[in-house]
PDB file of C-alpha atoms in Angstrom:
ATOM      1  CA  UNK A 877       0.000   0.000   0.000  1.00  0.00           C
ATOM      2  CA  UNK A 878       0.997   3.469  -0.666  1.00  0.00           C
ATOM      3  CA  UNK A 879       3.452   5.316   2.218  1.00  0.00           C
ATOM      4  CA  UNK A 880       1.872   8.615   2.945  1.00  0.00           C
ATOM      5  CA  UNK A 881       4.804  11.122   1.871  1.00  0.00           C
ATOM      6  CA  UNK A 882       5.741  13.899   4.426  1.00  0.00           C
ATOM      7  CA  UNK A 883       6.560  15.628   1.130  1.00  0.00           C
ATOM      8  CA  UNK A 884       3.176  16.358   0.509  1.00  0.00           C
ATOM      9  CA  UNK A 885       2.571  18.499   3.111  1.00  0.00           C
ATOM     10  CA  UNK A 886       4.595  21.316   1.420  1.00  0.00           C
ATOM     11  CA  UNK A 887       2.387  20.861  -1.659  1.00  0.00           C
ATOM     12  CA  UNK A 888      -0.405  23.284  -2.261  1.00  0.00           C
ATOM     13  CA  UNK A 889      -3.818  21.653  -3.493  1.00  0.00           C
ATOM     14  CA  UNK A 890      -5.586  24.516  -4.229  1.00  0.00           C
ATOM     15  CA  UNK A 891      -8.974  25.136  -3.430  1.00  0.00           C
ATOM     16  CA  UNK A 892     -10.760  21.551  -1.874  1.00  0.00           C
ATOM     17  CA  UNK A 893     -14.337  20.338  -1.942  1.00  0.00           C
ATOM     18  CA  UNK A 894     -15.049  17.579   0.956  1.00  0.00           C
ATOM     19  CA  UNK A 895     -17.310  14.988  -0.371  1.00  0.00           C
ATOM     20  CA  UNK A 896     -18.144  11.464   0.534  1.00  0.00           C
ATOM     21  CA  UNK A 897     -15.797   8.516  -0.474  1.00  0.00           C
ATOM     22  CA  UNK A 898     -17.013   5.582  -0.761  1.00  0.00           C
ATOM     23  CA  UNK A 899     -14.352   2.864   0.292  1.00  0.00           C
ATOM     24  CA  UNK A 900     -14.107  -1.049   0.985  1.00  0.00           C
ATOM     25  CA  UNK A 901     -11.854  -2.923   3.155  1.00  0.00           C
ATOM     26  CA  UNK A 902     -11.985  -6.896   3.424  1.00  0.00           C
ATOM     27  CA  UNK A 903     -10.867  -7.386   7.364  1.00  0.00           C
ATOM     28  CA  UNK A 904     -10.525 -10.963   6.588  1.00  0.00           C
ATOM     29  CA  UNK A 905      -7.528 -12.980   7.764  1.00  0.00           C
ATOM     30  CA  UNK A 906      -6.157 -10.102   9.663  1.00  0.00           C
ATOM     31  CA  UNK A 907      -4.737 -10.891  13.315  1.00  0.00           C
ATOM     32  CA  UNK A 908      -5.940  -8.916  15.956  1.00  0.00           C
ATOM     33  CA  UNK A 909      -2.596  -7.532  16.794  1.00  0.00           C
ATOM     34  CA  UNK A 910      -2.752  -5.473  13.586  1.00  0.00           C
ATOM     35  CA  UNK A 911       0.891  -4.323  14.680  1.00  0.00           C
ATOM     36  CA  UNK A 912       3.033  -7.426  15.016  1.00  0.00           C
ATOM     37  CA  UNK A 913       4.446  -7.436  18.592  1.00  0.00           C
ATOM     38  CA  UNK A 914       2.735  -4.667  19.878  1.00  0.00           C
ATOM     39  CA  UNK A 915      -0.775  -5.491  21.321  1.00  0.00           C
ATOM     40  CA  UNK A 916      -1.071  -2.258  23.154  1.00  0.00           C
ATOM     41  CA  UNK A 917      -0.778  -0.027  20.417  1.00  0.00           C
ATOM     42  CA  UNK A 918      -3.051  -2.447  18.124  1.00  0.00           C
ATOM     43  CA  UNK A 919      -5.938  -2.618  20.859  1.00  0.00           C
ATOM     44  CA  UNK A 920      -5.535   1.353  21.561  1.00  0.00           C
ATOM     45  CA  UNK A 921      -5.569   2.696  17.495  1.00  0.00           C
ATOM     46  CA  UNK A 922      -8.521  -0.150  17.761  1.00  0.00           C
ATOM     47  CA  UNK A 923     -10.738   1.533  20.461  1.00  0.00           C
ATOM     48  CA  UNK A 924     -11.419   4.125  17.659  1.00  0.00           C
ATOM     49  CA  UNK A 925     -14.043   1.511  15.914  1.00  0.00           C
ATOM     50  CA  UNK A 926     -15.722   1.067  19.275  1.00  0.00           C
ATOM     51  CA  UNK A 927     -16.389   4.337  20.048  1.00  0.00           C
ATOM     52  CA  UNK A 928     -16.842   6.101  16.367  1.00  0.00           C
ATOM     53  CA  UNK A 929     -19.743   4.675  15.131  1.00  0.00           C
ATOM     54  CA  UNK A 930     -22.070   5.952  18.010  1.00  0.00           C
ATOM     55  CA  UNK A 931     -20.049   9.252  18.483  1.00  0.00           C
ATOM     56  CA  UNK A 932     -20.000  10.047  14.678  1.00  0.00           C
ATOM     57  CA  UNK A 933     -23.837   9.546  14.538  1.00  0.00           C
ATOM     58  CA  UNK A 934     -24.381  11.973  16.676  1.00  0.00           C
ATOM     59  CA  UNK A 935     -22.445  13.950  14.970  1.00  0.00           C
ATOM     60  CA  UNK A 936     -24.366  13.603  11.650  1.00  0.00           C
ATOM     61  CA  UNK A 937     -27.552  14.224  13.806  1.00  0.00           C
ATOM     62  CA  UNK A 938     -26.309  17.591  15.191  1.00  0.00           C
ATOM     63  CA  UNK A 939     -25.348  18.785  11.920  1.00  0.00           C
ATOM     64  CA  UNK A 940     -28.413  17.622   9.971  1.00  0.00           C
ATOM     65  CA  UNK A 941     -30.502  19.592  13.139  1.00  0.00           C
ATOM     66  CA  UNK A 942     -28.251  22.643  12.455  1.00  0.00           C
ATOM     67  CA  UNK A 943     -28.072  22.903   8.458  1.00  0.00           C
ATOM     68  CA  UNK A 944     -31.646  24.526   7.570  1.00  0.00           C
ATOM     69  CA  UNK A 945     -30.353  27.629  10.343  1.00  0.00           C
ATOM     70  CA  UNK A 946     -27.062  27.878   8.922  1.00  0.00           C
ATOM     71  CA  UNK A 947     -27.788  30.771   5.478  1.00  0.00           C
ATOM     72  CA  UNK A 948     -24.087  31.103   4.265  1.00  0.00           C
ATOM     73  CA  UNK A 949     -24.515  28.911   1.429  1.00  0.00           C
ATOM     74  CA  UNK A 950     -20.811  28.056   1.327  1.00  0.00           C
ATOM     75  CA  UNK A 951     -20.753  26.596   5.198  1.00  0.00           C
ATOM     76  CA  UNK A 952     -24.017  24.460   3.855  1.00  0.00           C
ATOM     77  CA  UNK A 953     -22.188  23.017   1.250  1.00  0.00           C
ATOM     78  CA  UNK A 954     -19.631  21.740   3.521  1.00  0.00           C
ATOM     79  CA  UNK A 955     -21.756  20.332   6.317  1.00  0.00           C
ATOM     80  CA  UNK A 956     -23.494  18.422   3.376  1.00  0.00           C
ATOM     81  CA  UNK A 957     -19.616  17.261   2.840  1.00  0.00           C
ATOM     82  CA  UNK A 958     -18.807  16.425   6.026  1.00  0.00           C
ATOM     83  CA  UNK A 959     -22.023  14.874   7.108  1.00  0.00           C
ATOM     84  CA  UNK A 960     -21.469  12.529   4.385  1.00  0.00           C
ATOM     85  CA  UNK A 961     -17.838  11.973   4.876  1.00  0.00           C
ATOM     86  CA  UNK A 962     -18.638  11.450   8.894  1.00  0.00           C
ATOM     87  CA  UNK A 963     -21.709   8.821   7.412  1.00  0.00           C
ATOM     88  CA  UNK A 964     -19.290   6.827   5.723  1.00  0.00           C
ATOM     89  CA  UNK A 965     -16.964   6.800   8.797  1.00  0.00           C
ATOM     90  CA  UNK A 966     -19.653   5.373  11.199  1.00  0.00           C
ATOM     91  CA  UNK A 967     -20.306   2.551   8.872  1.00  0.00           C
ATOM     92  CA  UNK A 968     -16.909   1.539   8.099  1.00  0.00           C
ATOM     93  CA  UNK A 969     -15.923   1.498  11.551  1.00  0.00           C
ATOM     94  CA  UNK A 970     -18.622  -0.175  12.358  1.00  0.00           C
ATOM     95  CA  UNK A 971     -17.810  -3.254  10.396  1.00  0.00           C
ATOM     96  CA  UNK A 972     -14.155  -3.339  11.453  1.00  0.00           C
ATOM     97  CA  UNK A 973     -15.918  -3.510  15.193  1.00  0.00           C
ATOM     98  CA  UNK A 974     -18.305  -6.702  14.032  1.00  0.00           C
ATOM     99  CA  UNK A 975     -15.819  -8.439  11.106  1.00  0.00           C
ATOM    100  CA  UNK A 976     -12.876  -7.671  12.681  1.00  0.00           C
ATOM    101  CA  UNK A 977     -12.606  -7.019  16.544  1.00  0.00           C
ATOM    102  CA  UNK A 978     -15.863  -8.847  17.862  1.00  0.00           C
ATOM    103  CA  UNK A 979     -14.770 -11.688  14.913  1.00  0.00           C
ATOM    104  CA  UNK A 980     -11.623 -12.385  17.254  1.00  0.00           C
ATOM    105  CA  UNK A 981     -12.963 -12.802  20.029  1.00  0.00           C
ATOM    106  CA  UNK A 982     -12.861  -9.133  21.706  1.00  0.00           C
ATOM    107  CA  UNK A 983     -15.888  -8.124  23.522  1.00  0.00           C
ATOM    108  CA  UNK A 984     -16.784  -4.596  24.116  1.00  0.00           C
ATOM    109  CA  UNK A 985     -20.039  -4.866  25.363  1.00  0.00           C
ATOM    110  CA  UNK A 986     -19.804  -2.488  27.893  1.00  0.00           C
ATOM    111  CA  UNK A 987     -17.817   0.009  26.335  1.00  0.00           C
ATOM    112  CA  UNK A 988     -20.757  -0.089  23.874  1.00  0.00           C
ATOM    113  CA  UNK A 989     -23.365   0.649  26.192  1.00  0.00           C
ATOM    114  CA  UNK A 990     -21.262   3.641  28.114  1.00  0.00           C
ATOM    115  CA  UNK A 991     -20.863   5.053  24.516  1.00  0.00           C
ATOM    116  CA  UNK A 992     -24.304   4.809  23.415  1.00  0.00           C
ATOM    117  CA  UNK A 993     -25.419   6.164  26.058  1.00  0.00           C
ATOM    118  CA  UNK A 994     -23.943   9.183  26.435  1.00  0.00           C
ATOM    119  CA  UNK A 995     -24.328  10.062  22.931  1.00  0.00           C
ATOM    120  CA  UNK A 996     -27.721   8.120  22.391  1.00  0.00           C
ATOM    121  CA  UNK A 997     -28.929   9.804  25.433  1.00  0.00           C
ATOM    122  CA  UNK A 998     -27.511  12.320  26.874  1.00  0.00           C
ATOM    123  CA  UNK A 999     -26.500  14.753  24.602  1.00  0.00           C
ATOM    124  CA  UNK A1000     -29.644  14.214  22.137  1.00  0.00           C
ATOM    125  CA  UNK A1001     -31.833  17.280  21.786  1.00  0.00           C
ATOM    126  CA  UNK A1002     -34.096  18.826  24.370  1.00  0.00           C
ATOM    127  CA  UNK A1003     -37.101  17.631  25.085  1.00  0.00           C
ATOM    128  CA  UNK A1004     -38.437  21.234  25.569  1.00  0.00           C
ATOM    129  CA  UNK A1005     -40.745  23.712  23.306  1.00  0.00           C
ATOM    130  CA  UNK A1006     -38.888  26.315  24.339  1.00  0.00           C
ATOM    131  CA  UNK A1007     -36.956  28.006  21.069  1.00  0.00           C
ATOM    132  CA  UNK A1008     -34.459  29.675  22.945  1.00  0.00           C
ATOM    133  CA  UNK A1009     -33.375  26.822  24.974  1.00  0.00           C
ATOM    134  CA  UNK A1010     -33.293  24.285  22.426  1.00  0.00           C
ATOM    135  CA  UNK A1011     -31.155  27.013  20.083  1.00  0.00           C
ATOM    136  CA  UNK A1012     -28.716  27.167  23.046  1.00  0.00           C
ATOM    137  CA  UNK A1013     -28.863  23.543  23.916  1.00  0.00           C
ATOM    138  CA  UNK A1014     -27.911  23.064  19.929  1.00  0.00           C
ATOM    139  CA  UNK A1015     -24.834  25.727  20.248  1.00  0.00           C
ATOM    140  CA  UNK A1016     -23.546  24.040  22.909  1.00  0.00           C
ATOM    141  CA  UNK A1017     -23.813  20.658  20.874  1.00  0.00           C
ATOM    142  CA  UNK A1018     -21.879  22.382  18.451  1.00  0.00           C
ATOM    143  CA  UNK A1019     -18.817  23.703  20.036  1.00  0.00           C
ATOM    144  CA  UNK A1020     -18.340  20.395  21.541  1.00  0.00           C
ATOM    145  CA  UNK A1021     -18.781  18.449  18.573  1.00  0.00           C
ATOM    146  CA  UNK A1022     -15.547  21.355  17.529  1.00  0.00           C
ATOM    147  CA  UNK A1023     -13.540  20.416  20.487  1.00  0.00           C
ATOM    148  CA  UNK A1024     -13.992  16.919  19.489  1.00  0.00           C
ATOM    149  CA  UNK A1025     -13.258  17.568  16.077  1.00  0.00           C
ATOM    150  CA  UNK A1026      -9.481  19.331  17.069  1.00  0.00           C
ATOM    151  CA  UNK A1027      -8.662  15.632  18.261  1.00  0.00           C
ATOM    152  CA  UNK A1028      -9.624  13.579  15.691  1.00  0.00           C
ATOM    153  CA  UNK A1029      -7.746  16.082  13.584  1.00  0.00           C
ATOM    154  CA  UNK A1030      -4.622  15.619  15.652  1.00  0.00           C
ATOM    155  CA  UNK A1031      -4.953  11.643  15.441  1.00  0.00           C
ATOM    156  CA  UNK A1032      -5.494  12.283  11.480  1.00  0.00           C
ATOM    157  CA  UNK A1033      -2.426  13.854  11.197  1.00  0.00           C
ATOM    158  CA  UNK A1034      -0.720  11.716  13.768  1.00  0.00           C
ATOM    159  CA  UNK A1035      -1.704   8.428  11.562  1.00  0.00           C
ATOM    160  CA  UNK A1036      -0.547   9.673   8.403  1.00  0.00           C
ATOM    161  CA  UNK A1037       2.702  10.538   9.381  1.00  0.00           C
ATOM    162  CA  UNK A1038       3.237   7.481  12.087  1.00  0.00           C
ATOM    163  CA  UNK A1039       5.868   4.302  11.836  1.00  0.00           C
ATOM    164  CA  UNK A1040       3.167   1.823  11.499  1.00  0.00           C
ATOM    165  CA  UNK A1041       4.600   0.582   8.425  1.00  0.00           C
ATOM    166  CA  UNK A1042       8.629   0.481   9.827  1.00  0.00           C
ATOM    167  CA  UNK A1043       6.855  -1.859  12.511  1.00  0.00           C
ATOM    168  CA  UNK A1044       4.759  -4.294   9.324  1.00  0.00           C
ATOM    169  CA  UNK A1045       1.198  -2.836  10.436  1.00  0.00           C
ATOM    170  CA  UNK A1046      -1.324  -4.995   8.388  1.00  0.00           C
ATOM    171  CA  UNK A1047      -1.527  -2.643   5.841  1.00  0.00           C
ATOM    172  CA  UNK A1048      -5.832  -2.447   5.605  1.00  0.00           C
ATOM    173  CA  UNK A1049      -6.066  -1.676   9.023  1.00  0.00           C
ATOM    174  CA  UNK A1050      -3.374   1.144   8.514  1.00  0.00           C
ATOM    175  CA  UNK A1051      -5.297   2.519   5.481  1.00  0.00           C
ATOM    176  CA  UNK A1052      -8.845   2.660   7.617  1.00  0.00           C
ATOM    177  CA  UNK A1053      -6.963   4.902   9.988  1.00  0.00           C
ATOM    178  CA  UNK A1054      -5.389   6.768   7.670  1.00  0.00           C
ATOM    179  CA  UNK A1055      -8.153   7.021   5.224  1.00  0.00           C
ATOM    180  CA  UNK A1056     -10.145   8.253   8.000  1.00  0.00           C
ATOM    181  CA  UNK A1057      -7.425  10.540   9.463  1.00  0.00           C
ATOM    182  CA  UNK A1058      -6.929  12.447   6.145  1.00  0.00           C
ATOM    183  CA  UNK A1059     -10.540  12.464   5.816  1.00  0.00           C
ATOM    184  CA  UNK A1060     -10.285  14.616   9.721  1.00  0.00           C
ATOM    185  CA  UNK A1061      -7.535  16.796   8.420  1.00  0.00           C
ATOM    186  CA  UNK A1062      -9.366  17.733   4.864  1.00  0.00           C
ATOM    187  CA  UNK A1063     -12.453  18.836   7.102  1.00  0.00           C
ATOM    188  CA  UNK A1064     -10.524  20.076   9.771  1.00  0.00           C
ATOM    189  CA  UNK A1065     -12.412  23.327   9.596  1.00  0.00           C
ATOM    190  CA  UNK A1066     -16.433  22.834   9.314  1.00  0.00           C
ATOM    191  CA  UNK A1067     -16.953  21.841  12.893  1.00  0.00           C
ATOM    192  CA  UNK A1068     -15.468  25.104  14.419  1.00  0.00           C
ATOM    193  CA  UNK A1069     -17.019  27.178  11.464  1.00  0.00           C
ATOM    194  CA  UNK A1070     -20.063  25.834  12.365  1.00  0.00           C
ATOM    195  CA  UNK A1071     -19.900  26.479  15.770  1.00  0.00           C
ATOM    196  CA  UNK A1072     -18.629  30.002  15.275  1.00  0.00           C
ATOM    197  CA  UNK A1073     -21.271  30.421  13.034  1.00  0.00           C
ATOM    198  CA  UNK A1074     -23.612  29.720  15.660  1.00  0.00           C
ATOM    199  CA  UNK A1075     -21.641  31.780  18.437  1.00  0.00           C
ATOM    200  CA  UNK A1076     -17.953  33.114  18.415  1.00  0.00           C
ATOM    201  CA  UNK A1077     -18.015  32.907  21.394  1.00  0.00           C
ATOM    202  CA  UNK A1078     -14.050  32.197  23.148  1.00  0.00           C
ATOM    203  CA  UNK A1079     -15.523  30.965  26.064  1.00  0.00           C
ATOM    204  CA  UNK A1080     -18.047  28.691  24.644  1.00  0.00           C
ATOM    205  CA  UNK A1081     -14.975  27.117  22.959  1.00  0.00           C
ATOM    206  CA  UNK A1082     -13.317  27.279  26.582  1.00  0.00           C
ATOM    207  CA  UNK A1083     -15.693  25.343  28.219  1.00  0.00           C
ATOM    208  CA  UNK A1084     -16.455  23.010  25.267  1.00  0.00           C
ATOM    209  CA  UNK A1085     -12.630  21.999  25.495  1.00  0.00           C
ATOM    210  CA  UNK A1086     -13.239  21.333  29.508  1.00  0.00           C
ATOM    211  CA  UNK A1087     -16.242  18.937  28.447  1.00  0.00           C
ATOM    212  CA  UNK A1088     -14.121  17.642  25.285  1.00  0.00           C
ATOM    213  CA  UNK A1089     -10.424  16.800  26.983  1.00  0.00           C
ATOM    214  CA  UNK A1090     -11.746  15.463  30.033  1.00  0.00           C
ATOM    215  CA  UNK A1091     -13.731  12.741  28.279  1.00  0.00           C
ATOM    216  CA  UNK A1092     -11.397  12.153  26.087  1.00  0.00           C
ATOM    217  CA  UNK A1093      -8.506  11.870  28.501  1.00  0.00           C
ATOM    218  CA  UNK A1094     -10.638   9.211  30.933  1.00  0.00           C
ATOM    219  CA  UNK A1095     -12.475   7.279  27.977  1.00  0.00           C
ATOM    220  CA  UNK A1096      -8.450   6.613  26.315  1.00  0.00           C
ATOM    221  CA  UNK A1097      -7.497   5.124  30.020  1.00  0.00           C
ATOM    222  CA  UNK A1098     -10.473   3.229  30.523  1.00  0.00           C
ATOM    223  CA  UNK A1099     -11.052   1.742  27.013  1.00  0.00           C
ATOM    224  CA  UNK A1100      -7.366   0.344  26.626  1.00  0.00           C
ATOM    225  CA  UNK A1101      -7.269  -1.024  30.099  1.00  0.00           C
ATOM    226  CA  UNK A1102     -10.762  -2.720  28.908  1.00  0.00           C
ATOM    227  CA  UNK A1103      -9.918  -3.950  25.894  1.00  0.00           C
ATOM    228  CA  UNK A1104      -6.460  -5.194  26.676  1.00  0.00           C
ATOM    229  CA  UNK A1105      -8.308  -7.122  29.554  1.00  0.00           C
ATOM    230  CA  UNK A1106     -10.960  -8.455  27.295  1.00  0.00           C
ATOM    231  CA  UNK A1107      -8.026  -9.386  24.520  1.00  0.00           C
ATOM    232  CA  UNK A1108      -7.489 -13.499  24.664  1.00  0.00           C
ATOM    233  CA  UNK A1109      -4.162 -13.352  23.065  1.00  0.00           C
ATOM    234  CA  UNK A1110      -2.823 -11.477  26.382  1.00  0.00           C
ATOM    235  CA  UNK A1111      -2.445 -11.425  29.858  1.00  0.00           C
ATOM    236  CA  UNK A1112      -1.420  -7.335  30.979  1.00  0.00           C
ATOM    237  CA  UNK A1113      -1.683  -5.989  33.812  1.00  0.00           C
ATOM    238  CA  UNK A1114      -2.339  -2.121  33.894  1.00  0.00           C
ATOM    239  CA  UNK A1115       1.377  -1.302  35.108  1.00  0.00           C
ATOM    240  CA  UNK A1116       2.975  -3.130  32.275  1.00  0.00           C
ATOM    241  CA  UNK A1117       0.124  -1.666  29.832  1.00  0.00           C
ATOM    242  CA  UNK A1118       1.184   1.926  30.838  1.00  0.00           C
ATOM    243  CA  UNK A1119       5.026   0.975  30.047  1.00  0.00           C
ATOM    244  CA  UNK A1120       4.107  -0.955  26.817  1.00  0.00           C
ATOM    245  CA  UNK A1121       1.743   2.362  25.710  1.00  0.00           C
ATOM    246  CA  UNK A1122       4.855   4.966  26.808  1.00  0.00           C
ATOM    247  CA  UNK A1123       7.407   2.363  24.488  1.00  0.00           C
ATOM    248  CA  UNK A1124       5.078   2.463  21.629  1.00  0.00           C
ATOM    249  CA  UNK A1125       4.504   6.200  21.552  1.00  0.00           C
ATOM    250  CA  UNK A1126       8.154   6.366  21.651  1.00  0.00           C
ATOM    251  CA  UNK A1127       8.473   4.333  18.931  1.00  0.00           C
ATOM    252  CA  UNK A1128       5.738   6.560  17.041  1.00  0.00           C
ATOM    253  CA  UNK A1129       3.185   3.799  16.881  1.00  0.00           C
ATOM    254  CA  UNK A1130       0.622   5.759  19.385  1.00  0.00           C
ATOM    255  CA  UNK A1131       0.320   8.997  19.797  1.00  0.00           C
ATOM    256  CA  UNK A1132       1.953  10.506  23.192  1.00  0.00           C
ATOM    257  CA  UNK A1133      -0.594  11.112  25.576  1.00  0.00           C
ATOM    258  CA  UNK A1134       1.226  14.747  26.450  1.00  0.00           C
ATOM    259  CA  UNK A1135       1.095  16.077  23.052  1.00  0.00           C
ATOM    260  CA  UNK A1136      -2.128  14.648  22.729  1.00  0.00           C
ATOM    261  CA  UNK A1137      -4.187  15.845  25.856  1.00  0.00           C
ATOM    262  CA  UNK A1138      -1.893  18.722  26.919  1.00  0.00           C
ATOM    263  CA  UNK A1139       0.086  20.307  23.790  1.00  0.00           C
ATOM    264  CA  UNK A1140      -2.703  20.389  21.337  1.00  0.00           C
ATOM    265  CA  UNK A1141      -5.440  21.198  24.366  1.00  0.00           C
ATOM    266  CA  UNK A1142      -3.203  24.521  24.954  1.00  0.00           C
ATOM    267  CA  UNK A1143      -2.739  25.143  20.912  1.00  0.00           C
ATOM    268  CA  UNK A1144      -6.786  24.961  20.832  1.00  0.00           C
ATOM    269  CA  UNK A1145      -7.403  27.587  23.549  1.00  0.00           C
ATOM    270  CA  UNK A1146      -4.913  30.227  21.710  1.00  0.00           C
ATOM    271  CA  UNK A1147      -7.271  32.852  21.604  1.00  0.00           C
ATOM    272  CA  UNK A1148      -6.150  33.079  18.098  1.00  0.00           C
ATOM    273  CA  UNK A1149      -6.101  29.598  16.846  1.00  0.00           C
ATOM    274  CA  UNK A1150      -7.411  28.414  13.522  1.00  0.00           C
ATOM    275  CA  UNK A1151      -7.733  24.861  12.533  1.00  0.00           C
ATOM    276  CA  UNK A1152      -6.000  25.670   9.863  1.00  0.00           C
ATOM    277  CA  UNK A1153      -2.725  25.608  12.270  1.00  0.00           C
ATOM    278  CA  UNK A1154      -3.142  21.741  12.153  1.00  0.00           C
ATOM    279  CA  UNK A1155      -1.736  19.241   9.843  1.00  0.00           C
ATOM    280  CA  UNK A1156      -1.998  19.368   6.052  1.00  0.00           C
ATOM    281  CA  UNK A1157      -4.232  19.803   3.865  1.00  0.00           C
ATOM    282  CA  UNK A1158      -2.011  18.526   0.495  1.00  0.00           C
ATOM    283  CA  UNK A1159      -0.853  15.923   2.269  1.00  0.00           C
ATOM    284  CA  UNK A1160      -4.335  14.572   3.185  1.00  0.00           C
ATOM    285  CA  UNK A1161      -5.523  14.908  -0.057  1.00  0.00           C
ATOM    286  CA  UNK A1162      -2.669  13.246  -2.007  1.00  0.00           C
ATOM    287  CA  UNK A1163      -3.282  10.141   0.209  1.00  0.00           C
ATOM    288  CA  UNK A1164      -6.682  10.208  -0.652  1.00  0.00           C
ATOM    289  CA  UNK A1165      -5.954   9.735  -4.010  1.00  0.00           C
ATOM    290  CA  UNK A1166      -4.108   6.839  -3.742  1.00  0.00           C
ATOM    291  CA  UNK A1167      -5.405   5.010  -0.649  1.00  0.00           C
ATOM    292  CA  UNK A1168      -6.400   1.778  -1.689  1.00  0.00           C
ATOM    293  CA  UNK A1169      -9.858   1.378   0.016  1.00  0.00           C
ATOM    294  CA  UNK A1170     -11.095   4.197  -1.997  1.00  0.00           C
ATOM    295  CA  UNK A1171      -9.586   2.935  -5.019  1.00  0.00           C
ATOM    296  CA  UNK A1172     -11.012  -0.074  -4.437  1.00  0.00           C
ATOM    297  CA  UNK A1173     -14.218   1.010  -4.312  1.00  0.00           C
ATOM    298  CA  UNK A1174     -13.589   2.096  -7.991  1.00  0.00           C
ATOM    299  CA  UNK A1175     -13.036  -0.642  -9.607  1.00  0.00           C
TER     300      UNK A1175
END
């Protein structure tokens, strides 16, 4: 499969239209250490298929409640984009979970259940008549659905430039993430246009990031200390999985949790950050042309 090329970055697409890709992956005969050798930092990168589908949804329902009060008729065009592009994630993720994951004997029931129901439940629309409440309630949706959308940006970037493929990462699992992850860096910018659409507000962002980091930060600890329990290929216990997680982000198969949850939290609260201040466009978009799910799905 094609290496993404650090190259690229310095290359200037021009001007980019998100729009769904349609993509296949076979996740047949693939062992569930995707990484040979490195079970931590398969199981962690794997978490994302657990948690997207559900997460992603919601997404897709925020910004489909959103679009008919957003008038700029470039913004609509791209939450059309993106709410495709996000679409296609939940699905594909989805089936890694159930052919893949669940397939080899992983259960994440209850990680399942926690997700859905936060997202399922607790952050679904108002029950209340009141405009004004429900308007807010929406905002608020919004800026956190921009918080999350800084980190899935980072781990975009962060797979298309990582050593999976210096360590022999089965090379459709490493496309998923990366197809997905230059997917997050094209769109970097619609969520928090959006959501300063609805309200540029900095402290709205502020307190969106609180929300945003903290779940993030707890749901990364929890869900690899559950999967690598519920993994039948290994016995870890959770002092040896922090060691194994620090020696894998050192050896840039994981991202490092400091960059992750502390660097890029601070870059994000820079009063006068842009999304544009993360990752790469061209080099996004040149893997895109040449990753072969969506070539795949081509032929």
């Amino acid at each position: 499969m094609p290496r993404p090329n650090r190259v690229d970055r310095d290359v200037d697409p021009g001007p980019v239209q998100i729009q769904p890709r349609q993509v296949h992956f076979d996740f047949s005969d693939i062992p569930l250490h995707w990484i040979p050798g490195h079970p931590v930092a398969s199981d962690v990168i794997g978490l994302l298929n657990v948690a997207l589908p559900a997460i992603e949804r919601w997404i897709v329902a925020t910004f489909n409640e959103a679009l008919p009060l957003v008038d700029d008729p470039r913004l609509a065009d791209e939450m059309r984009g993106f709410i495709g592009q996000e679409s296609i994630h939940a699905d594909t993720h989805e089936q890694a979970l159930h052919d893949f994951m669940v397939g080899k004997g992983l259960d994440p029931k209850t990680l399942l259940r926690d997700v859905d129901y936060l997202f399922g439940k607790l952050l679904r629309p108002p029950a209340s008549a009141n405009p004004t409440r429900r308007y807010n309630q929406l905002r608020d949706r919004l800026w956190l659905i921009a918080a999350f959308e800084h980190y899935t940006a980072v781990l975009g970037d962060f797979a298309l430039n990582s050593s999976w493929d210096d360590y022999r990462a089965d090379p459709t699992l490493a496309d998923l993430f990366r197809w997905h992850g230059a997917e997050e860096v094209e769109h970097r910018h619609v969520a928090h246009d959006v959501a300063t659409y609805f309200s540029d507000s900095y402290w709205h962002r502020i307190g969106a990031m609180a929300l945003a980091v903290s779940f993030l930060a707890v749901s990364f600890q929890r869900g690899a200390a559950y999967l690598i329990k519920k993994d039948p290929e290994v016995d870890i216990g959770w002092w040896r999985l922090q060691r194994m997680r620090y020696l894998d982000a050192r050896a840039g198969l994981l991202p490092r949790y400091r960059t992750l949850f502390i660097t890029n939290t601070l870059d994000y609260l820079r009063p006068g950050f842009t999304p544009d201040d993360l990752g790469s466009t061209a080099q996004a978009v040149a893997y895109l042309a040449r990753s072969p799910a969506a070539r795949a799905a081509h032929l």
